[in-house]
Amino acid sequence: MSNSGLAHGGHPPPTNSRMPMAAEVIDRVQESDRIFTLRLRLRNPEQRRAYRFAPGQFNMLYLHGVGEVAISIASDPDEPEILGHTIRATGRVTDAMARLDVGSRIGLRGPYGQPWPLKQAEGADVLIITGGIGCAPVVGVINYVLMRRQRYGKLTIIQGVKHAQDLIWRERYDYWRTFPNTQVLVAADHGGPLWPFHVGPVTEVFDDAQIDPDGTTVMMCGPEGMMIAGTKELLERGVPEKRLYLSMERNIQCAVGHCGHCQFGAQFLCRQGPIFQYPDVKPLLGIRGF
């Protein structure tokens, strides 16, 4: 693999990353009917001080008697004592987590996985393309770049959703637009009578982004079909393959490469991913069974 954790500018997991740690819900936000954000704090002060992560990594969140699930960390790595996780309620574990409130206890293991290439992207434009709730894994990237604006060129955020009502965090998009040299573009496959943004596939707003092919680092996450269409369009526009990074989604269960549920060809998403450089996953994209 060409994208090891240290090559991406990330931090190695702490020595106790395989051991569950007790965490407490200190804040909860209902983002939409089925999407919510939990802000967690480790209960042990020493563990709080030792915990470090990089944007793109994930934690395993555990509810006693229910199960465990992999969730991306959506908060800023410079504030590692408060860990934000945006979750869609789609099954037994996440449905149970949706019933948690402030003061609830939860188990946490992590961080795991390879982060986004923020060190390599310094000095270049950054293009973030997301679909559906795909924005959650890159919120940390967006905040990281905005808080260190002088290190990067133009920041373009492109968000695509299937239906207009799927868009969450509208106030964040408005806030991000206020930063210098920052562009936010939103598209929905199906708009509504009050939808103010583009109606159609997310790739249709690429012209508005005015992408510099050789000077842009692309970070993309969301439904695999959207990422396949997005990479095809970007490659046709001359963006080099090595400048494309994708966050892949599979069923991560153990996070340490033992159970095999997240195997992706010869690789495991929990160890070599979930962030991959495009050439590393190009042969497997869109192939059923991988």
CSV table of C-alpha atoms in Angstrom, one decimal:
chain,number,residue,atom,x,y,z
A,1,MET,CA,0.0,0.0,0.0
A,2,SER,CA,1.2,3.5,-0.9
A,3,ASN,CA,-0.9,5.2,1.7
A,4,SER,CA,0.3,4.3,5.2
A,5,GLY,CA,-1.0,6.2,8.2
A,6,LEU,CA,2.2,8.1,8.8
A,7,ALA,CA,2.5,9.0,5.1
A,8,HIS,CA,-0.9,10.6,5.3
A,9,GLY,CA,0.3,12.8,8.1
A,10,GLY,CA,-1.8,10.9,10.7
A,11,HIS,CA,-1.1,9.8,14.2
A,12,PRO,CA,-0.4,6.1,15.1
A,13,PRO,CA,-3.2,4.7,17.2
A,14,PRO,CA,-2.6,4.8,21.0
A,15,THR,CA,-1.3,1.7,22.6
A,16,ASN,CA,-4.7,0.9,24.1
A,17,SER,CA,-6.8,1.4,20.9
A,18,ARG,CA,-7.9,-2.2,20.9
A,19,MET,CA,-9.3,-1.9,24.5
A,20,PRO,CA,-12.8,-0.5,25.0
A,21,MET,CA,-12.9,2.8,26.9
A,22,ALA,CA,-15.8,4.3,28.7
A,23,ALA,CA,-17.3,7.4,27.2
A,24,GLU,CA,-20.2,9.7,28.1
A,25,VAL,CA,-22.6,11.6,25.8
A,26,ILE,CA,-22.1,15.3,26.6
A,27,ASP,CA,-24.2,16.6,23.8
A,28,ARG,CA,-26.7,15.3,21.3
A,29,VAL,CA,-28.1,17.0,18.1
A,30,GLN,CA,-30.9,15.6,16.0
A,31,GLU,CA,-29.8,16.5,12.5
A,32,SER,CA,-32.8,15.0,10.6
A,33,ASP,CA,-35.5,12.4,11.1
A,34,ARG,CA,-32.9,9.5,11.0
A,35,ILE,CA,-29.6,11.3,11.5
A,36,PHE,CA,-28.1,12.5,14.8
A,37,THR,CA,-24.8,13.6,16.2
A,38,LEU,CA,-23.3,12.5,19.5
A,39,ARG,CA,-20.5,14.4,21.1
A,40,LEU,CA,-18.6,12.1,23.4
A,41,ARG,CA,-15.9,12.5,26.1
A,42,LEU,CA,-13.8,9.7,27.5
A,43,ARG,CA,-14.5,9.3,31.3
A,44,ASN,CA,-10.9,8.5,32.2
A,45,PRO,CA,-8.8,11.8,32.3
A,46,GLU,CA,-5.6,10.0,31.4
A,47,GLN,CA,-7.3,8.4,28.3
A,48,ARG,CA,-8.6,11.8,27.3
A,49,ARG,CA,-5.1,13.3,27.4
A,50,ALA,CA,-3.6,10.4,25.5
A,51,TYR,CA,-6.3,10.1,22.7
A,52,ARG,CA,-5.3,11.6,19.3
A,53,PHE,CA,-6.8,11.1,15.9
A,54,ALA,CA,-6.5,12.5,12.3
A,55,PRO,CA,-9.4,13.5,10.0
A,56,GLY,CA,-10.7,10.4,8.2
A,57,GLN,CA,-10.2,7.9,11.0
A,58,PHE,CA,-13.0,6.2,12.8
A,59,ASN,CA,-14.0,4.8,16.2
A,60,MET,CA,-15.8,1.6,17.2
A,61,LEU,CA,-18.8,2.6,19.3
A,62,TYR,CA,-20.3,-0.1,21.6
A,63,LEU,CA,-23.5,-0.5,23.5
A,64,HIS,CA,-23.6,-3.2,26.1
A,65,GLY,CA,-26.0,-6.0,25.1
A,66,VAL,CA,-26.6,-4.5,21.7
A,67,GLY,CA,-23.4,-4.5,19.6
A,68,GLU,CA,-20.7,-2.4,18.1
A,69,VAL,CA,-20.5,-0.2,15.0
A,70,ALA,CA,-17.8,1.8,13.1
A,71,ILE,CA,-18.5,5.5,13.0
A,72,SER,CA,-16.3,8.2,11.5
A,73,ILE,CA,-15.0,10.9,13.8
A,74,ALA,CA,-16.5,14.2,12.6
A,75,SER,CA,-14.8,16.7,15.0
A,76,ASP,CA,-11.6,18.7,14.9
A,77,PRO,CA,-8.3,16.8,15.7
A,78,ASP,CA,-7.0,19.8,17.6
A,79,GLU,CA,-9.8,19.2,20.2
A,80,PRO,CA,-9.4,15.5,20.7
A,81,GLU,CA,-11.0,15.4,24.2
A,82,ILE,CA,-14.5,16.0,22.6
A,83,LEU,CA,-15.3,13.4,19.9
A,84,GLY,CA,-18.2,14.1,17.5
A,85,HIS,CA,-19.9,11.2,15.6
A,86,THR,CA,-22.7,11.8,13.1
A,87,ILE,CA,-24.8,8.6,12.8
A,88,ARG,CA,-27.7,7.5,10.6
A,89,ALA,CA,-30.1,5.2,12.4
A,90,THR,CA,-30.3,2.2,10.0
A,91,GLY,CA,-30.1,-1.0,12.1
A,92,ARG,CA,-30.2,-2.6,15.6
A,93,VAL,CA,-27.1,-0.8,17.0
A,94,THR,CA,-27.6,2.6,15.5
A,95,ASP,CA,-31.3,2.6,16.3
A,96,ALA,CA,-30.4,1.9,20.0
A,97,MET,CA,-27.8,4.7,19.8
A,98,ALA,CA,-30.5,7.1,18.5
A,99,ARG,CA,-32.2,6.7,21.9
A,100,LEU,CA,-29.1,7.8,23.9
A,101,ASP,CA,-29.3,11.2,25.6
A,102,VAL,CA,-26.9,13.5,27.4
A,103,GLY,CA,-25.3,11.6,30.3
A,104,SER,CA,-25.6,8.2,28.6
A,105,ARG,CA,-22.6,5.8,28.8
A,106,ILE,CA,-21.1,4.2,25.7
A,107,GLY,CA,-18.0,2.1,24.9
A,108,LEU,CA,-15.4,3.4,22.5
A,109,ARG,CA,-12.4,1.8,20.8
A,110,GLY,CA,-10.0,3.7,18.5
A,111,PRO,CA,-9.0,5.5,16.5
A,112,TYR,CA,-8.6,3.2,13.5
A,113,GLY,CA,-7.9,3.5,9.8
A,114,GLN,CA,-5.9,5.7,7.5
A,115,PRO,CA,-6.6,9.5,7.5
A,116,TRP,CA,-7.0,12.0,4.7
A,117,PRO,CA,-3.8,13.3,3.0
A,118,LEU,CA,-3.8,16.7,4.6
A,119,LYS,CA,0.0,17.1,4.8
A,120,GLN,CA,0.4,16.2,1.1
A,121,ALA,CA,-2.4,18.7,0.2
A,122,GLU,CA,-0.6,21.7,1.7
A,123,GLY,CA,0.0,24.4,-0.9
A,124,ALA,CA,-2.6,22.9,-3.2
A,125,ASP,CA,-6.3,23.5,-3.9
A,126,VAL,CA,-8.6,21.1,-2.0
A,127,LEU,CA,-11.7,19.8,-3.6
A,128,ILE,CA,-14.1,17.8,-1.3
A,129,ILE,CA,-16.9,15.9,-3.0
A,130,THR,CA,-19.5,14.1,-0.9
A,131,GLY,CA,-22.8,12.4,-1.3
A,132,GLY,CA,-25.7,11.7,1.1
A,133,ILE,CA,-24.4,11.7,4.7
A,134,GLY,CA,-20.9,11.4,3.1
A,135,CYS,CA,-20.2,14.8,4.5
A,136,ALA,CA,-19.7,13.5,8.0
A,137,PRO,CA,-16.3,11.9,7.4
A,138,VAL,CA,-14.9,15.1,5.8
A,139,VAL,CA,-16.3,17.6,8.3
A,140,GLY,CA,-13.0,17.3,10.2
A,141,VAL,CA,-11.1,18.0,7.0
A,142,ILE,CA,-13.2,21.1,6.2
A,143,ASN,CA,-12.7,22.5,9.7
A,144,TYR,CA,-9.0,21.6,9.6
A,145,VAL,CA,-8.5,23.5,6.4
A,146,LEU,CA,-10.6,26.5,7.4
A,147,MET,CA,-8.7,26.8,10.7
A,148,ARG,CA,-5.4,26.7,8.8
A,149,ARG,CA,-6.5,28.6,5.8
A,150,GLN,CA,-3.0,30.0,4.9
A,151,ARG,CA,-1.6,26.5,4.3
A,152,TYR,CA,-4.0,25.6,1.4
A,153,GLY,CA,-5.2,27.1,-1.8
A,154,LYS,CA,-8.8,27.3,-2.9
A,155,LEU,CA,-11.2,25.1,-0.9
A,156,THR,CA,-14.2,23.8,-2.8
A,157,ILE,CA,-16.9,21.8,-1.1
A,158,ILE,CA,-19.4,19.9,-3.4
A,159,GLN,CA,-22.3,18.1,-1.7
A,160,GLY,CA,-24.7,15.9,-3.6
A,161,VAL,CA,-27.9,14.4,-2.2
A,162,LYS,CA,-30.6,12.2,-3.7
A,163,HIS,CA,-33.6,14.2,-2.4
A,164,ALA,CA,-33.7,17.8,-1.2
A,165,GLN,CA,-34.8,16.8,2.3
A,166,ASP,CA,-31.7,14.7,2.7
A,167,LEU,CA,-29.5,17.8,3.0
A,168,ILE,CA,-28.4,18.4,6.6
A,169,TRP,CA,-26.2,21.1,8.1
A,170,ARG,CA,-27.5,23.9,5.8
A,171,GLU,CA,-26.3,26.5,8.3
A,172,ARG,CA,-22.8,25.0,8.2
A,173,TYR,CA,-22.7,25.4,4.4
A,174,ASP,CA,-23.7,29.0,4.8
A,175,TYR,CA,-21.0,29.5,7.4
A,176,TRP,CA,-18.3,27.8,5.3
A,177,ARG,CA,-19.2,30.2,2.4
A,178,THR,CA,-18.1,33.2,4.5
A,179,PHE,CA,-14.5,32.1,4.5
A,180,PRO,CA,-12.0,33.6,1.9
A,181,ASN,CA,-11.2,31.5,-1.2
A,182,THR,CA,-13.9,29.0,-0.3
A,183,GLN,CA,-16.7,27.8,-2.6
A,184,VAL,CA,-19.7,25.7,-1.6
A,185,LEU,CA,-21.8,23.9,-4.3
A,186,VAL,CA,-24.8,21.8,-3.6
A,187,ALA,CA,-26.9,19.6,-5.9
A,188,ALA,CA,-29.9,17.3,-5.5
A,189,ASP,CA,-31.1,14.6,-7.9
A,190,HIS,CA,-34.6,15.5,-7.0
A,191,GLY,CA,-35.2,19.1,-5.8
A,192,GLY,CA,-38.4,20.6,-4.3
A,193,PRO,CA,-40.4,23.8,-4.8
A,194,LEU,CA,-38.2,25.7,-2.4
A,195,TRP,CA,-34.9,24.1,-3.3
A,196,PRO,CA,-32.4,27.0,-4.1
A,197,PHE,CA,-29.5,24.9,-5.4
A,198,HIS,CA,-28.8,22.8,-8.5
A,199,VAL,CA,-31.1,20.0,-9.5
A,200,GLY,CA,-29.3,17.1,-11.2
A,201,PRO,CA,-26.2,14.8,-10.6
A,202,VAL,CA,-23.5,16.3,-8.5
A,203,THR,CA,-21.0,16.0,-11.5
A,204,GLU,CA,-23.1,18.8,-13.2
A,205,VAL,CA,-21.7,21.4,-10.9
A,206,PHE,CA,-18.0,20.6,-11.7
A,207,ASP,CA,-17.9,23.3,-14.3
A,208,ASP,CA,-18.8,25.9,-11.6
A,209,ALA,CA,-15.9,24.6,-9.5
A,210,GLN,CA,-13.2,25.7,-12.0
A,211,ILE,CA,-10.9,22.8,-11.1
A,212,ASP,CA,-7.1,23.2,-11.6
A,213,PRO,CA,-6.3,19.6,-12.7
A,214,ASP,CA,-2.6,19.6,-11.7
A,215,GLY,CA,-3.0,21.8,-8.6
A,216,THR,CA,-5.9,20.1,-6.8
A,217,THR,CA,-6.1,17.3,-4.2
A,218,VAL,CA,-9.5,15.6,-4.3
A,219,MET,CA,-11.1,14.0,-1.3
A,220,MET,CA,-14.3,12.1,-2.0
A,221,CYS,CA,-16.8,10.1,0.0
A,222,GLY,CA,-20.3,8.8,-0.3
A,223,PRO,CA,-22.2,6.2,-2.3
A,224,GLU,CA,-19.8,4.2,-4.5
A,225,GLY,CA,-21.8,4.9,-7.6
A,226,MET,CA,-21.4,8.6,-7.1
A,227,MET,CA,-17.7,8.2,-6.5
A,228,ILE,CA,-17.3,6.2,-9.7
A,229,ALA,CA,-19.1,8.9,-11.7
A,230,GLY,CA,-17.1,11.6,-10.0
A,231,THR,CA,-13.7,10.0,-10.5
A,232,LYS,CA,-14.6,9.4,-14.2
A,233,GLU,CA,-15.5,13.0,-14.7
A,234,LEU,CA,-12.4,14.3,-12.9
A,235,LEU,CA,-10.1,12.0,-14.9
A,236,GLU,CA,-11.6,13.3,-18.1
A,237,ARG,CA,-10.9,16.8,-16.9
A,238,GLY,CA,-7.2,15.9,-16.5
A,239,VAL,CA,-6.9,15.4,-12.7
A,240,PRO,CA,-4.1,12.8,-12.2
A,241,GLU,CA,-5.1,9.5,-10.6
A,242,LYS,CA,-2.7,10.0,-7.7
A,243,ARG,CA,-4.4,13.2,-6.7
A,244,LEU,CA,-7.8,11.4,-6.1
A,245,TYR,CA,-8.5,10.0,-2.6
A,246,LEU,CA,-11.7,8.0,-1.8
A,247,SER,CA,-13.2,6.9,1.5
A,248,MET,CA,-14.6,3.4,1.0
A,249,GLU,CA,-17.5,2.0,3.0
A,250,ARG,CA,-17.8,-1.7,4.0
A,251,ASN,CA,-19.0,-3.7,7.0
A,252,ILE,CA,-16.3,-3.1,9.5
A,253,GLN,CA,-16.8,-5.3,12.6
A,254,CYS,CA,-13.5,-5.9,14.4
A,255,ALA,CA,-11.4,-2.9,13.2
A,256,VAL,CA,-8.1,-4.9,13.6
A,257,GLY,CA,-8.1,-7.0,10.4
A,258,HIS,CA,-9.1,-10.3,12.0
A,259,CYS,CA,-12.8,-11.0,11.1
A,260,GLY,CA,-12.5,-10.4,7.4
A,261,HIS,CA,-15.9,-8.6,7.0
A,262,CYS,CA,-14.3,-5.5,5.6
A,263,GLN,CA,-12.0,-7.3,3.2
A,264,PHE,CA,-11.6,-5.3,-0.1
A,265,GLY,CA,-9.7,-7.4,-2.5
A,266,ALA,CA,-6.5,-8.3,-0.8
A,267,GLN,CA,-6.9,-5.4,1.7
A,268,PHE,CA,-8.9,-4.6,4.8
A,269,LEU,CA,-10.7,-1.3,5.1
A,270,CYS,CA,-10.1,-1.1,8.8
A,271,ARG,CA,-6.3,-1.3,8.3
A,272,GLN,CA,-5.3,-0.1,4.8
A,273,GLY,CA,-8.4,2.1,4.5
A,274,PRO,CA,-11.0,3.5,4.8
A,275,ILE,CA,-9.1,6.3,2.8
A,276,PHE,CA,-7.4,5.0,-0.3
A,277,GLN,CA,-5.5,6.7,-3.2
A,278,TYR,CA,-7.5,6.0,-6.3
A,279,PRO,CA,-5.0,3.7,-8.1
A,280,ASP,CA,-5.1,1.4,-5.1
A,281,VAL,CA,-8.8,0.7,-5.5
A,282,LYS,CA,-9.4,1.4,-9.2
A,283,PRO,CA,-9.6,-2.3,-10.2
A,284,LEU,CA,-12.2,-3.1,-7.5
A,285,LEU,CA,-14.6,-0.1,-7.8
A,286,GLY,CA,-18.1,-1.2,-8.7
A,287,ILE,CA,-17.4,-4.9,-8.7
A,288,ARG,CA,-20.0,-6.8,-6.8
A,289,GLY,CA,-18.6,-8.9,-4.0
A,290,PHE,CA,-15.7,-6.5,-3.2
